[in-house]
GROMACS .gro file of N, CA and C in nm:
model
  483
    1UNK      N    1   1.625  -1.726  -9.149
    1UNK     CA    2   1.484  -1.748  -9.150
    1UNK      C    3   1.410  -1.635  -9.081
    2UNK      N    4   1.293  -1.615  -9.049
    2UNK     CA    5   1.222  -1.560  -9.050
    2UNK      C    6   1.136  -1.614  -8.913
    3UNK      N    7   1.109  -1.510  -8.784
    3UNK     CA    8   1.075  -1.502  -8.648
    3UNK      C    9   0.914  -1.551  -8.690
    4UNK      N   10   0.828  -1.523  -8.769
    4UNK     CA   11   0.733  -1.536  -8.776
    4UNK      C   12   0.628  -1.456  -8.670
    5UNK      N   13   0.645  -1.343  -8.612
    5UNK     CA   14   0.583  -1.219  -8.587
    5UNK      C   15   0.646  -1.120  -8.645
    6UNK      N   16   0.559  -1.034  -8.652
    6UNK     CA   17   0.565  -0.923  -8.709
    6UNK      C   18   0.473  -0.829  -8.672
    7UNK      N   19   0.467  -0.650  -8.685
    7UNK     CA   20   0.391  -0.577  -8.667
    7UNK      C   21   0.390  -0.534  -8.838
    8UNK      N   22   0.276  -0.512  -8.849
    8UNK     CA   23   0.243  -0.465  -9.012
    8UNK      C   24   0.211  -0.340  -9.010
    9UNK      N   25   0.265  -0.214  -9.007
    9UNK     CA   26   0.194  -0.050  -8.983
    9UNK      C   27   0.166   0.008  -9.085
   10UNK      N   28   0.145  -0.066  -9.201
   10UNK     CA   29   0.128  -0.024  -9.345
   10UNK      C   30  -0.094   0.015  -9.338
   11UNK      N   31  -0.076   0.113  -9.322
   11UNK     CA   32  -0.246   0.132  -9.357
   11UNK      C   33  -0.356   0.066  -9.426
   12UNK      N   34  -0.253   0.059  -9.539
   12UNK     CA   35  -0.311  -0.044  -9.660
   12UNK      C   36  -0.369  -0.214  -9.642
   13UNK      N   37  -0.247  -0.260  -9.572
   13UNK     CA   38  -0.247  -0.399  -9.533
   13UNK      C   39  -0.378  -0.462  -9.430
   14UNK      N   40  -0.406  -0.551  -9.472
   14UNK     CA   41  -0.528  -0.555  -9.371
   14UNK      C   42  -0.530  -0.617  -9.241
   15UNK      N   43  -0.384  -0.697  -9.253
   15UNK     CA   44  -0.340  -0.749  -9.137
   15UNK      C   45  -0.276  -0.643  -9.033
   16UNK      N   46  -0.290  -0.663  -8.888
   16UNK     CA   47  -0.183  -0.556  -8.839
   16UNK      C   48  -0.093  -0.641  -8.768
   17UNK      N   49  -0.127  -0.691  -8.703
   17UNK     CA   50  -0.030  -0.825  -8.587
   17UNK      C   51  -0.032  -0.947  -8.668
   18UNK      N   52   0.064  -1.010  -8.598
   18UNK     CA   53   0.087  -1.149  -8.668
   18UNK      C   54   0.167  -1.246  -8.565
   19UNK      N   55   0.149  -1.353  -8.567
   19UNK     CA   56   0.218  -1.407  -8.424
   19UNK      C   57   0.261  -1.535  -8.486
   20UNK      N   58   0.358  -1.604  -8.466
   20UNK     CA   59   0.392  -1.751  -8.460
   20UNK      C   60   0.305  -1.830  -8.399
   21UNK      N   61   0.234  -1.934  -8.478
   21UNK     CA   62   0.141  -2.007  -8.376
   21UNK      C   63   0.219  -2.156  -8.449
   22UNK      N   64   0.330  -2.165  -8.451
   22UNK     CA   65   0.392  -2.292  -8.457
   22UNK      C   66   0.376  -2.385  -8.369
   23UNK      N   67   0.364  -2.515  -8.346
   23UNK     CA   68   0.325  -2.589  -8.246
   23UNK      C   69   0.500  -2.582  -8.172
   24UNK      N   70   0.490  -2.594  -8.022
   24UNK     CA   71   0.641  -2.600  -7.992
   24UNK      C   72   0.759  -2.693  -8.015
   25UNK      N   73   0.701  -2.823  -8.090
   25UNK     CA   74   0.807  -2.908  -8.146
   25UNK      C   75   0.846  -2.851  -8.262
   26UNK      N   76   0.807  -2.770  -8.335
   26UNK     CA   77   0.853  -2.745  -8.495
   26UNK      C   78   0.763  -2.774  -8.578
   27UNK      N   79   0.664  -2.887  -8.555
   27UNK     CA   80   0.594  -2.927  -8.650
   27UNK      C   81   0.421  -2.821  -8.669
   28UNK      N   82   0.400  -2.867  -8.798
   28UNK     CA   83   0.304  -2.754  -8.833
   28UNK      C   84   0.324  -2.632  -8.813
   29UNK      N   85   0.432  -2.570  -8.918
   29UNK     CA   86   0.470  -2.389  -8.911
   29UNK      C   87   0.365  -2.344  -8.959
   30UNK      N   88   0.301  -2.224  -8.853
   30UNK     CA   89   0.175  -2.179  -8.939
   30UNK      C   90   0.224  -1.996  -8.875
   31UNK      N   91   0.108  -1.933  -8.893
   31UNK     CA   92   0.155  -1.769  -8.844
   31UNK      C   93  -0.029  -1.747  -8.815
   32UNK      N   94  -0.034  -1.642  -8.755
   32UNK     CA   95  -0.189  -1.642  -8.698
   32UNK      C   96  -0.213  -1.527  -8.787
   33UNK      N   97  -0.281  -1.411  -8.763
   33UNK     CA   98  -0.280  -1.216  -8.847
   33UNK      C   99  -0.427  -1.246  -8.792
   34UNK      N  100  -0.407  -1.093  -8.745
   34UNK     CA  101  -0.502  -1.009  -8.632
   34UNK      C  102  -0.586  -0.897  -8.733
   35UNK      N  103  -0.710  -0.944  -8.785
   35UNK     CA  104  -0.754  -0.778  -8.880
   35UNK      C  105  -0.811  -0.690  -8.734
   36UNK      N  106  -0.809  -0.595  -8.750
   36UNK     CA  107  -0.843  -0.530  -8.596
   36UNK      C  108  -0.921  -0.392  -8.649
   37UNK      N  109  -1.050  -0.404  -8.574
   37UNK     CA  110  -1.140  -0.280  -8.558
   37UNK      C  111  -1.141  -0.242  -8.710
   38UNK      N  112  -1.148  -0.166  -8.780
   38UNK     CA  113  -1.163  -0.037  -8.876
   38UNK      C  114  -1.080  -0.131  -8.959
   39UNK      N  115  -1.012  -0.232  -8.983
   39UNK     CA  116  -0.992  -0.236  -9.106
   39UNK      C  117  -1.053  -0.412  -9.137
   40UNK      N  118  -1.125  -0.429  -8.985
   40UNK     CA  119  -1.233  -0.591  -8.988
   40UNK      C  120  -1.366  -0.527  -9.068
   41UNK      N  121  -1.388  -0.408  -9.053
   41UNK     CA  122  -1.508  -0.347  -9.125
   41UNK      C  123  -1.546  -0.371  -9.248
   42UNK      N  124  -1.405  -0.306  -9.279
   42UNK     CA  125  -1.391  -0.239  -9.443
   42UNK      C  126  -1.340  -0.381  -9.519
   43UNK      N  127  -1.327  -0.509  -9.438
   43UNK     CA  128  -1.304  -0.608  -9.522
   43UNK      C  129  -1.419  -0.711  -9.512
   44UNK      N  130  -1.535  -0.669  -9.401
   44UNK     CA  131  -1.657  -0.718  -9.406
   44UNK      C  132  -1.748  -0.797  -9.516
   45UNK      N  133  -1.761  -0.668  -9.595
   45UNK     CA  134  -1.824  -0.678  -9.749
   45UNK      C  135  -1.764  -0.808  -9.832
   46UNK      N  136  -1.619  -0.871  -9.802
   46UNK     CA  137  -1.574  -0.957  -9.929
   46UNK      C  138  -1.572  -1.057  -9.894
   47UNK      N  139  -1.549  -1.178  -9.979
   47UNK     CA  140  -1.544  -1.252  -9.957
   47UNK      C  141  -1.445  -1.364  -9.884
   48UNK      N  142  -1.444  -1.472  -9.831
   48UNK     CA  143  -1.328  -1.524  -9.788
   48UNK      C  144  -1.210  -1.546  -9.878
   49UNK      N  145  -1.233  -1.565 -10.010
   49UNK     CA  146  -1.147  -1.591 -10.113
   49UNK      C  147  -1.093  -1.426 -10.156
   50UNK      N  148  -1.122  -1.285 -10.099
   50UNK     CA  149  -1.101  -1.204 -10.144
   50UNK      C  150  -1.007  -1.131 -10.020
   51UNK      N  151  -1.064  -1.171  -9.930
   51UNK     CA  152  -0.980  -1.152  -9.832
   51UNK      C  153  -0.867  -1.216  -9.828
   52UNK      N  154  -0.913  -1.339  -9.847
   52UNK     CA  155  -0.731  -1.410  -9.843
   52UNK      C  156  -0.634  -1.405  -9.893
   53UNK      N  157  -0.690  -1.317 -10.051
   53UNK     CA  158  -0.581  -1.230 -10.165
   53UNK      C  159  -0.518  -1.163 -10.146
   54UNK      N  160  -0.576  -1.055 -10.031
   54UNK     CA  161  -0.562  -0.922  -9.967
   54UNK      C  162  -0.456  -1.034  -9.845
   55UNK      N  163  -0.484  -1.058  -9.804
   55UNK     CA  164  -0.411  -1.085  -9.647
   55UNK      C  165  -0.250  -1.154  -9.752
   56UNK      N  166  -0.293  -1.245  -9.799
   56UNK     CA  167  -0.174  -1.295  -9.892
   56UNK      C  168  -0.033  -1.232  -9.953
   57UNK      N  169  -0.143  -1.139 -10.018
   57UNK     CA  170  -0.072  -1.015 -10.048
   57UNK      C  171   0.012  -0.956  -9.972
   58UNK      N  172  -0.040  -0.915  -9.878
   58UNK     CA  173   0.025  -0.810  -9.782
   58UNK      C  174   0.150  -0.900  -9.701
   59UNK      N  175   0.148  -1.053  -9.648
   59UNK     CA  176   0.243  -1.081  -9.600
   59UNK      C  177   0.354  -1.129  -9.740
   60UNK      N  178   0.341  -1.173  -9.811
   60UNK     CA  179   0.421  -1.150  -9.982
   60UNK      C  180   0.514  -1.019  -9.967
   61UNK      N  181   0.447  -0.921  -9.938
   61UNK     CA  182   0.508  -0.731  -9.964
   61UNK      C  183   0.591  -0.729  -9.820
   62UNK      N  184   0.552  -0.766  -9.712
   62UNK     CA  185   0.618  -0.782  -9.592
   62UNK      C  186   0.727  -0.885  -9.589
   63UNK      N  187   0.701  -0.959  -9.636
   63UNK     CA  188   0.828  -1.092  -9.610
   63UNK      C  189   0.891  -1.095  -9.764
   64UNK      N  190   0.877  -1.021  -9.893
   64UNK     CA  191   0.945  -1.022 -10.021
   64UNK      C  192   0.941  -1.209 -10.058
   65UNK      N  193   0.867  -1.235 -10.021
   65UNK     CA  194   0.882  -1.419 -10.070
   65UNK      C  195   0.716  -1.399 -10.133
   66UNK      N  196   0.742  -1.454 -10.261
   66UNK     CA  197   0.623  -1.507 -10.356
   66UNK      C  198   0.566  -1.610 -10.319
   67UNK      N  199   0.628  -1.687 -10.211
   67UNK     CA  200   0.530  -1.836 -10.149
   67UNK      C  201   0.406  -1.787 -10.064
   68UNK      N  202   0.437  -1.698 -10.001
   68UNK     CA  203   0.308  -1.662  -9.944
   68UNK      C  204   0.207  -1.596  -9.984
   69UNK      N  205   0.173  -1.590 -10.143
   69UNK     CA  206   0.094  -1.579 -10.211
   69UNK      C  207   0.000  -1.737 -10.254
   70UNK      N  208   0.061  -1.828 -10.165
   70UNK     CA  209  -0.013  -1.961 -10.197
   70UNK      C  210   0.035  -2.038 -10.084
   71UNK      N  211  -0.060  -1.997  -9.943
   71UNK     CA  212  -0.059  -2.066  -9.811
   71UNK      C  213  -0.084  -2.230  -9.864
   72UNK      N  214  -0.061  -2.340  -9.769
   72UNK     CA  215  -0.055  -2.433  -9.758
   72UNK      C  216  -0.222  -2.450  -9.715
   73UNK      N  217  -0.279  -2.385  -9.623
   73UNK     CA  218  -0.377  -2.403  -9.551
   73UNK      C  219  -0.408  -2.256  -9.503
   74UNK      N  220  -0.535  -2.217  -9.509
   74UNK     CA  221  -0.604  -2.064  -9.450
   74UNK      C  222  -0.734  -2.097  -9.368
   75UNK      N  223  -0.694  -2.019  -9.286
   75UNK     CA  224  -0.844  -2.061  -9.186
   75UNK      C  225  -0.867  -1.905  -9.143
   76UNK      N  226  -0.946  -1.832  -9.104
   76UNK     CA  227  -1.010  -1.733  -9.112
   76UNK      C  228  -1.097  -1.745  -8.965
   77UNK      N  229  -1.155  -1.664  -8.880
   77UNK     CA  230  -1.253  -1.625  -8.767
   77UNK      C  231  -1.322  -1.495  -8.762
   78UNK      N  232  -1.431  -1.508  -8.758
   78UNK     CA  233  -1.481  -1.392  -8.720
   78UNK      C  234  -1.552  -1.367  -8.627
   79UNK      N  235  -1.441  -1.280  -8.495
   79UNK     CA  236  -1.517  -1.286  -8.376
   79UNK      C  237  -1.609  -1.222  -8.368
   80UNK      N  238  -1.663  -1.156  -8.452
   80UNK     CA  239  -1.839  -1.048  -8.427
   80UNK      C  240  -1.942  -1.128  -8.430
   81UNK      N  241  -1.901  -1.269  -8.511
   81UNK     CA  242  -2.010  -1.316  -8.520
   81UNK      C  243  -2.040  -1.406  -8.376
   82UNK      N  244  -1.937  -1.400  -8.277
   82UNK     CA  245  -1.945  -1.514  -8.148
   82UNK      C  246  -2.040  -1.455  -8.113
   83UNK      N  247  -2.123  -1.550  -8.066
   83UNK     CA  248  -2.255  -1.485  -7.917
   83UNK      C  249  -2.188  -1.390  -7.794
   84UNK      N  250  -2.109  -1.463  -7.763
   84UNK     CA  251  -2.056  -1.517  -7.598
   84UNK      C  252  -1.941  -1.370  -7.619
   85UNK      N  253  -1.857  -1.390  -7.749
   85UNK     CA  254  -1.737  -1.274  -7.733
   85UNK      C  255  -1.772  -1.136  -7.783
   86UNK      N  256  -1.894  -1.140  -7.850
   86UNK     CA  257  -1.892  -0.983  -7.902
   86UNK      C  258  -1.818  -0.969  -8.008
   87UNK      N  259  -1.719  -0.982  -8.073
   87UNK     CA  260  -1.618  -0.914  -8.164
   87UNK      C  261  -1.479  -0.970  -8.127
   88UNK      N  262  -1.455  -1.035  -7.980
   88UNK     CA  263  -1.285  -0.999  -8.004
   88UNK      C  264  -1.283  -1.121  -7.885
   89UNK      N  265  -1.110  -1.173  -7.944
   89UNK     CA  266  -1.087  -1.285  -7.824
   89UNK      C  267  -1.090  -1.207  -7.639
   90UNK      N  268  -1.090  -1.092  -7.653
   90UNK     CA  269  -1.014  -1.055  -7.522
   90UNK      C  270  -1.088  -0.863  -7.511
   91UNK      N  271  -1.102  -0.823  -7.396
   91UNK     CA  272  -1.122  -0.694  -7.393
   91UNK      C  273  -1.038  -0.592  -7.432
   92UNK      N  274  -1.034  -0.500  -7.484
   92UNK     CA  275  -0.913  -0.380  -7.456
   92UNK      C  276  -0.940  -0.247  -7.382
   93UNK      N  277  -0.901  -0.259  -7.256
   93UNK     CA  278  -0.882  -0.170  -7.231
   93UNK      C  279  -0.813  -0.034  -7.257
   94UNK      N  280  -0.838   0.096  -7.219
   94UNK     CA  281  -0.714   0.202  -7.259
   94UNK      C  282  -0.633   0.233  -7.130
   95UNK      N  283  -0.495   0.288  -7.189
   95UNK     CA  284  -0.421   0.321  -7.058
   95UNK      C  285  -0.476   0.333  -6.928
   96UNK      N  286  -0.447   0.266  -6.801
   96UNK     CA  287  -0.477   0.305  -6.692
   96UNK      C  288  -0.586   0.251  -6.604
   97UNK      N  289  -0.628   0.201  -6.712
   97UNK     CA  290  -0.771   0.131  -6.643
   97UNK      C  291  -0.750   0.023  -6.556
   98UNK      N  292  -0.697  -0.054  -6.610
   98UNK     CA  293  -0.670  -0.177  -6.495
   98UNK      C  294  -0.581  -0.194  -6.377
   99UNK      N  295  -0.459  -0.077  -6.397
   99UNK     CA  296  -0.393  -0.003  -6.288
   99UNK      C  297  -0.506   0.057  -6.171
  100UNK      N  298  -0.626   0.126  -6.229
  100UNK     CA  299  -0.670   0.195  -6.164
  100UNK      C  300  -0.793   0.100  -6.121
  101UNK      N  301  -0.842   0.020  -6.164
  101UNK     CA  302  -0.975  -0.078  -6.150
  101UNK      C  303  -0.969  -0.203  -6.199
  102UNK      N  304  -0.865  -0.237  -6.180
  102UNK     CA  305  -0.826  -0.396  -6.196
  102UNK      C  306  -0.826  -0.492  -6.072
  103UNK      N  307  -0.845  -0.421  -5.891
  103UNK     CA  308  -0.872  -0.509  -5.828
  103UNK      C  309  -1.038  -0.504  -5.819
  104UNK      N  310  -1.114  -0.415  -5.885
  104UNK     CA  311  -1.234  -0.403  -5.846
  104UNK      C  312  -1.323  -0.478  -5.983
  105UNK      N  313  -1.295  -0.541  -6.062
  105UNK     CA  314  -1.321  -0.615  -6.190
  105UNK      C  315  -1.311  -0.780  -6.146
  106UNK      N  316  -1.180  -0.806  -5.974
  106UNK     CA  317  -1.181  -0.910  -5.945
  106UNK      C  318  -1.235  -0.953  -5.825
  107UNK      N  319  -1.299  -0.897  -5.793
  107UNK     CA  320  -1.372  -0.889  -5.649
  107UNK      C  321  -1.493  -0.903  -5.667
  108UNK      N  322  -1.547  -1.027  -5.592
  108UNK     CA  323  -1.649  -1.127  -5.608
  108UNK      C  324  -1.749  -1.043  -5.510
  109UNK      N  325  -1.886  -1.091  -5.599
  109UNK     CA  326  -2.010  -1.060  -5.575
  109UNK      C  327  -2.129  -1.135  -5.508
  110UNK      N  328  -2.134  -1.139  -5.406
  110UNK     CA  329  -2.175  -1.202  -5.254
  110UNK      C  330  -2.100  -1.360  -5.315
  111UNK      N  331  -2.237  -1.426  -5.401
  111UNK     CA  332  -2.098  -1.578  -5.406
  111UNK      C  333  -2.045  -1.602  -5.583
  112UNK      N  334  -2.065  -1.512  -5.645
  112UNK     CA  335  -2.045  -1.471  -5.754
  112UNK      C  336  -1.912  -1.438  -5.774
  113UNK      N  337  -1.800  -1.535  -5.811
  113UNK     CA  338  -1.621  -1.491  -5.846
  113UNK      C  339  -1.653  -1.476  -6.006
  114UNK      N  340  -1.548  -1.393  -6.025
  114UNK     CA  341  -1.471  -1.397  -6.157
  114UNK      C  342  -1.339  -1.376  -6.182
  115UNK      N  343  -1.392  -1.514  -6.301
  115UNK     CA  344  -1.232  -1.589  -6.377
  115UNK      C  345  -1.213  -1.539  -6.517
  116UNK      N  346  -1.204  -1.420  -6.564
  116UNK     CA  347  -1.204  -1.431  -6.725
  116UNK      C  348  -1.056  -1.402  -6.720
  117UNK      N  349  -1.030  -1.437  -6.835
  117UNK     CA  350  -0.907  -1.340  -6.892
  117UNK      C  351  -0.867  -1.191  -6.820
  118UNK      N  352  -0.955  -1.146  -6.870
  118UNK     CA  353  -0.957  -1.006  -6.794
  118UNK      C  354  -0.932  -0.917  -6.672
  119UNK      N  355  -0.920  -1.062  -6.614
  119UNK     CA  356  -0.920  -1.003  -6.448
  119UNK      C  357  -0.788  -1.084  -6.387
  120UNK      N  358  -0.694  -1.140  -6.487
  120UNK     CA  359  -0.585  -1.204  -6.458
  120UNK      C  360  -0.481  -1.104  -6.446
  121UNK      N  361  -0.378  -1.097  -6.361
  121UNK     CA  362  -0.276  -1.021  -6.343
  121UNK      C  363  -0.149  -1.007  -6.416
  122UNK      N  364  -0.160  -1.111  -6.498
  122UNK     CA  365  -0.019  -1.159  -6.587
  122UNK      C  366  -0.092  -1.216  -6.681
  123UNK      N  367  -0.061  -1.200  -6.867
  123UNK     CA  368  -0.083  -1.232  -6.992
  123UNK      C  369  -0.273  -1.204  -6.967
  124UNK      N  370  -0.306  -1.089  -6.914
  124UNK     CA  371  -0.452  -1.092  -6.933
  124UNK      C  372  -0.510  -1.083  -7.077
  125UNK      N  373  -0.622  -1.159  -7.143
  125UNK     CA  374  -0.644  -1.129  -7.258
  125UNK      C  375  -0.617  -1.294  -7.320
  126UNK      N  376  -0.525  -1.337  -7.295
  126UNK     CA  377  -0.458  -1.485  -7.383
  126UNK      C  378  -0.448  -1.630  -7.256
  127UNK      N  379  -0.483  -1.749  -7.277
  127UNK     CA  380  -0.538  -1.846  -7.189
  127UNK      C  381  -0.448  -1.861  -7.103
  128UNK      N  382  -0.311  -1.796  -7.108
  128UNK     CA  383  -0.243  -1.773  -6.987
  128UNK      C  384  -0.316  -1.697  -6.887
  129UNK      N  385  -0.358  -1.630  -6.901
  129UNK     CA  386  -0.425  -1.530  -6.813
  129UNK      C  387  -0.522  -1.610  -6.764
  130UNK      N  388  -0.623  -1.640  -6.862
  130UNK     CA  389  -0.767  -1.710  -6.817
  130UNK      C  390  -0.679  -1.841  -6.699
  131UNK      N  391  -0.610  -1.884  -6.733
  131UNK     CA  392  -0.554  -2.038  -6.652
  131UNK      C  393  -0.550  -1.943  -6.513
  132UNK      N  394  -0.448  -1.840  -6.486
  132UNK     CA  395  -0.450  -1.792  -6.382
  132UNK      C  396  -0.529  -1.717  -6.309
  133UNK      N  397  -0.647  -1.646  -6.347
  133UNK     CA  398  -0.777  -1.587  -6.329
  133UNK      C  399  -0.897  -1.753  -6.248
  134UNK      N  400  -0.881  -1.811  -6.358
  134UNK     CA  401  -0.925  -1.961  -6.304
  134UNK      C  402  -0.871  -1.982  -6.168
  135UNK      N  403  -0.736  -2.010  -6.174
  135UNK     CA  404  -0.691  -2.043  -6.015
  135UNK      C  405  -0.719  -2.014  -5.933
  136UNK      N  406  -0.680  -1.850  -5.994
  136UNK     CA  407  -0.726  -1.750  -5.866
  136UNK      C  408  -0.870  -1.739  -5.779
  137UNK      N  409  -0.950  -1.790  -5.888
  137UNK     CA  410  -1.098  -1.769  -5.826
  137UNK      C  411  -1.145  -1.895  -5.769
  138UNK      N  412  -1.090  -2.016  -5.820
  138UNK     CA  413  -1.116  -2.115  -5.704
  138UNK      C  414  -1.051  -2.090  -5.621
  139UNK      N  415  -0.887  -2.069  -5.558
  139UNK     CA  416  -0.882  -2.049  -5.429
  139UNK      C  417  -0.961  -1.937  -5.373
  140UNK      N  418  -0.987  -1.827  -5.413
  140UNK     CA  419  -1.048  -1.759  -5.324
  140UNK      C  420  -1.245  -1.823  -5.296
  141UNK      N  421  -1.307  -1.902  -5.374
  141UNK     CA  422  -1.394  -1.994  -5.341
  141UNK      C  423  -1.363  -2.051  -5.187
  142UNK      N  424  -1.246  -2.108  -5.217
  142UNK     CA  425  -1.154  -2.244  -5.112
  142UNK      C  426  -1.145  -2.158  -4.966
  143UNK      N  427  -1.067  -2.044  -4.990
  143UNK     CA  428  -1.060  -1.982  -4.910
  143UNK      C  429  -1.217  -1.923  -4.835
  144UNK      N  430  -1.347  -1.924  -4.911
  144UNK     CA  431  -1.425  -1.868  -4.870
  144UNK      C  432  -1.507  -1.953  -4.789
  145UNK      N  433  -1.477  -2.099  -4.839
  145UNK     CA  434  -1.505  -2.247  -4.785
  145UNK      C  435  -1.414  -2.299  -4.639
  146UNK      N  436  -1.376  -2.225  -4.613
  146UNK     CA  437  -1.247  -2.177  -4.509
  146UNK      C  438  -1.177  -2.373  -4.505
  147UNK      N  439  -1.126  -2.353  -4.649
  147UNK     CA  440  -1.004  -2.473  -4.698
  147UNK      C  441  -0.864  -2.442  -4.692
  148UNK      N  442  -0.866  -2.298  -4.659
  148UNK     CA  443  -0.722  -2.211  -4.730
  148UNK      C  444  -0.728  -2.112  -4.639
  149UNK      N  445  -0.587  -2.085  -4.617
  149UNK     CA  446  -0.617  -1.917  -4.577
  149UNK      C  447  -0.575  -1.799  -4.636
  150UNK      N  448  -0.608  -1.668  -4.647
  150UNK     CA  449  -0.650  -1.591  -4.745
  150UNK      C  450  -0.455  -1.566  -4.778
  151UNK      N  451  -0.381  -1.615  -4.752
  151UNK     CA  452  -0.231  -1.562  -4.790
  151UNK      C  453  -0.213  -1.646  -4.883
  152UNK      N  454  -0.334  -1.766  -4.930
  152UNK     CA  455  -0.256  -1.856  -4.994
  152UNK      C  456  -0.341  -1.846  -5.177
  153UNK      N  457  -0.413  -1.706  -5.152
  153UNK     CA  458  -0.510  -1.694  -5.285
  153UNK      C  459  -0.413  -1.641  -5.364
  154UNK      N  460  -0.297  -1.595  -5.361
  154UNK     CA  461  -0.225  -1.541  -5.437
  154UNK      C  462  -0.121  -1.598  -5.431
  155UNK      N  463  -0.132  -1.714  -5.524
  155UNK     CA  464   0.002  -1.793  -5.512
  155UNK      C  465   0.123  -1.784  -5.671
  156UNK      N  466   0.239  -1.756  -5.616
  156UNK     CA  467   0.302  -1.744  -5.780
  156UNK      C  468   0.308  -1.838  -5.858
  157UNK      N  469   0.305  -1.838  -5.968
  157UNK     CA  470   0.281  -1.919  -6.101
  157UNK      C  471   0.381  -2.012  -6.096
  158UNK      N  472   0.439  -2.167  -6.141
  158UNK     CA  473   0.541  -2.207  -6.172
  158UNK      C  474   0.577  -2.157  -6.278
  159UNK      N  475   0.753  -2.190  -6.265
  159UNK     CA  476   0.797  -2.123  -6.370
  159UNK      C  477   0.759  -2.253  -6.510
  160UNK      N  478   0.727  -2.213  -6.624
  160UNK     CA  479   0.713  -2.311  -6.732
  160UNK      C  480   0.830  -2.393  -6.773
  161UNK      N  481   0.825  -2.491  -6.830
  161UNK     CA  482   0.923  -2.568  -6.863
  161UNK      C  483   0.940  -2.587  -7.027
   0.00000   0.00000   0.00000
């Protein structure tokens, strides 16, 4: 069978990423596909039914199976159109940046914390991150509420089960 990620580096294809978004019992096998920057553009203009030909297509040519020319179910997003996100679930930074200005993105502003994604230390970008960005900024609240003391704002994650 088939991992259900994949990287797609074909130019053509309009998908580039692709992830397993299977639920973790098995049930409901589905796959997610990422159109990203420059090729969300150029597929702007069509329609949802034209896109989904195109996306169809391309995992068909990637996986050699003719079933995925006729998904079960297609659901589609378009983050440009969010208010709140701009274009994209998550920021991207380029090399170095958050090495270099990643404690200064989390460092609160007189009583002003921040929790995004972005400013999480581990899976930043995906609600792992946001969960731990969250934590992090209520204890350091807690801590500022002098509930805590400051050794205890950085506490390690449990391990998942």
């Amino acid at each position: 069978g088939y991992c259900g990620s994949f990287i797609i580096e074909d130019e053509e294809s309009p998908i580039g990423i692709t992830i397993d978004d299977t639920k973790p019992d098995g049930s409901f096998p589905a796959i997610m596909g990422f159109i990203l920057t420059r090729k969300a553009v150029k597929l702007a203009h069509l329609s949802k039914e034209e896109r989904k030909k195109k996306i169809c297509e391309a995992y068909a040519k990637v996986t050699g199976m003719e079933e995925a020319l006729h998904p079960v179910h297609y659901e589609e997003k378009n983050w440009s159109t969010e208010q709140y996100s701009g274009g994209c679930y998550t920021v991207y930074f380029p090399p170095g940046v958050m090495y270099s200005y990643g404690r200064v993105i989390r460092q609160p502003v007189d009583r002003i914390y921040f929790a995004g994604t972005e400013t999480a230390t581990q899976w930043s970008g995906y609600m792992e991150g946001a969960v731990q960005a969250g934590e992090r900024a209520a204890r350091e609240i807690l801590h500022r509420m002098g509930r805590i003391s400051k050794n205890e704002i950085w506490m390690p994650e449990p391990e998942s089960k």
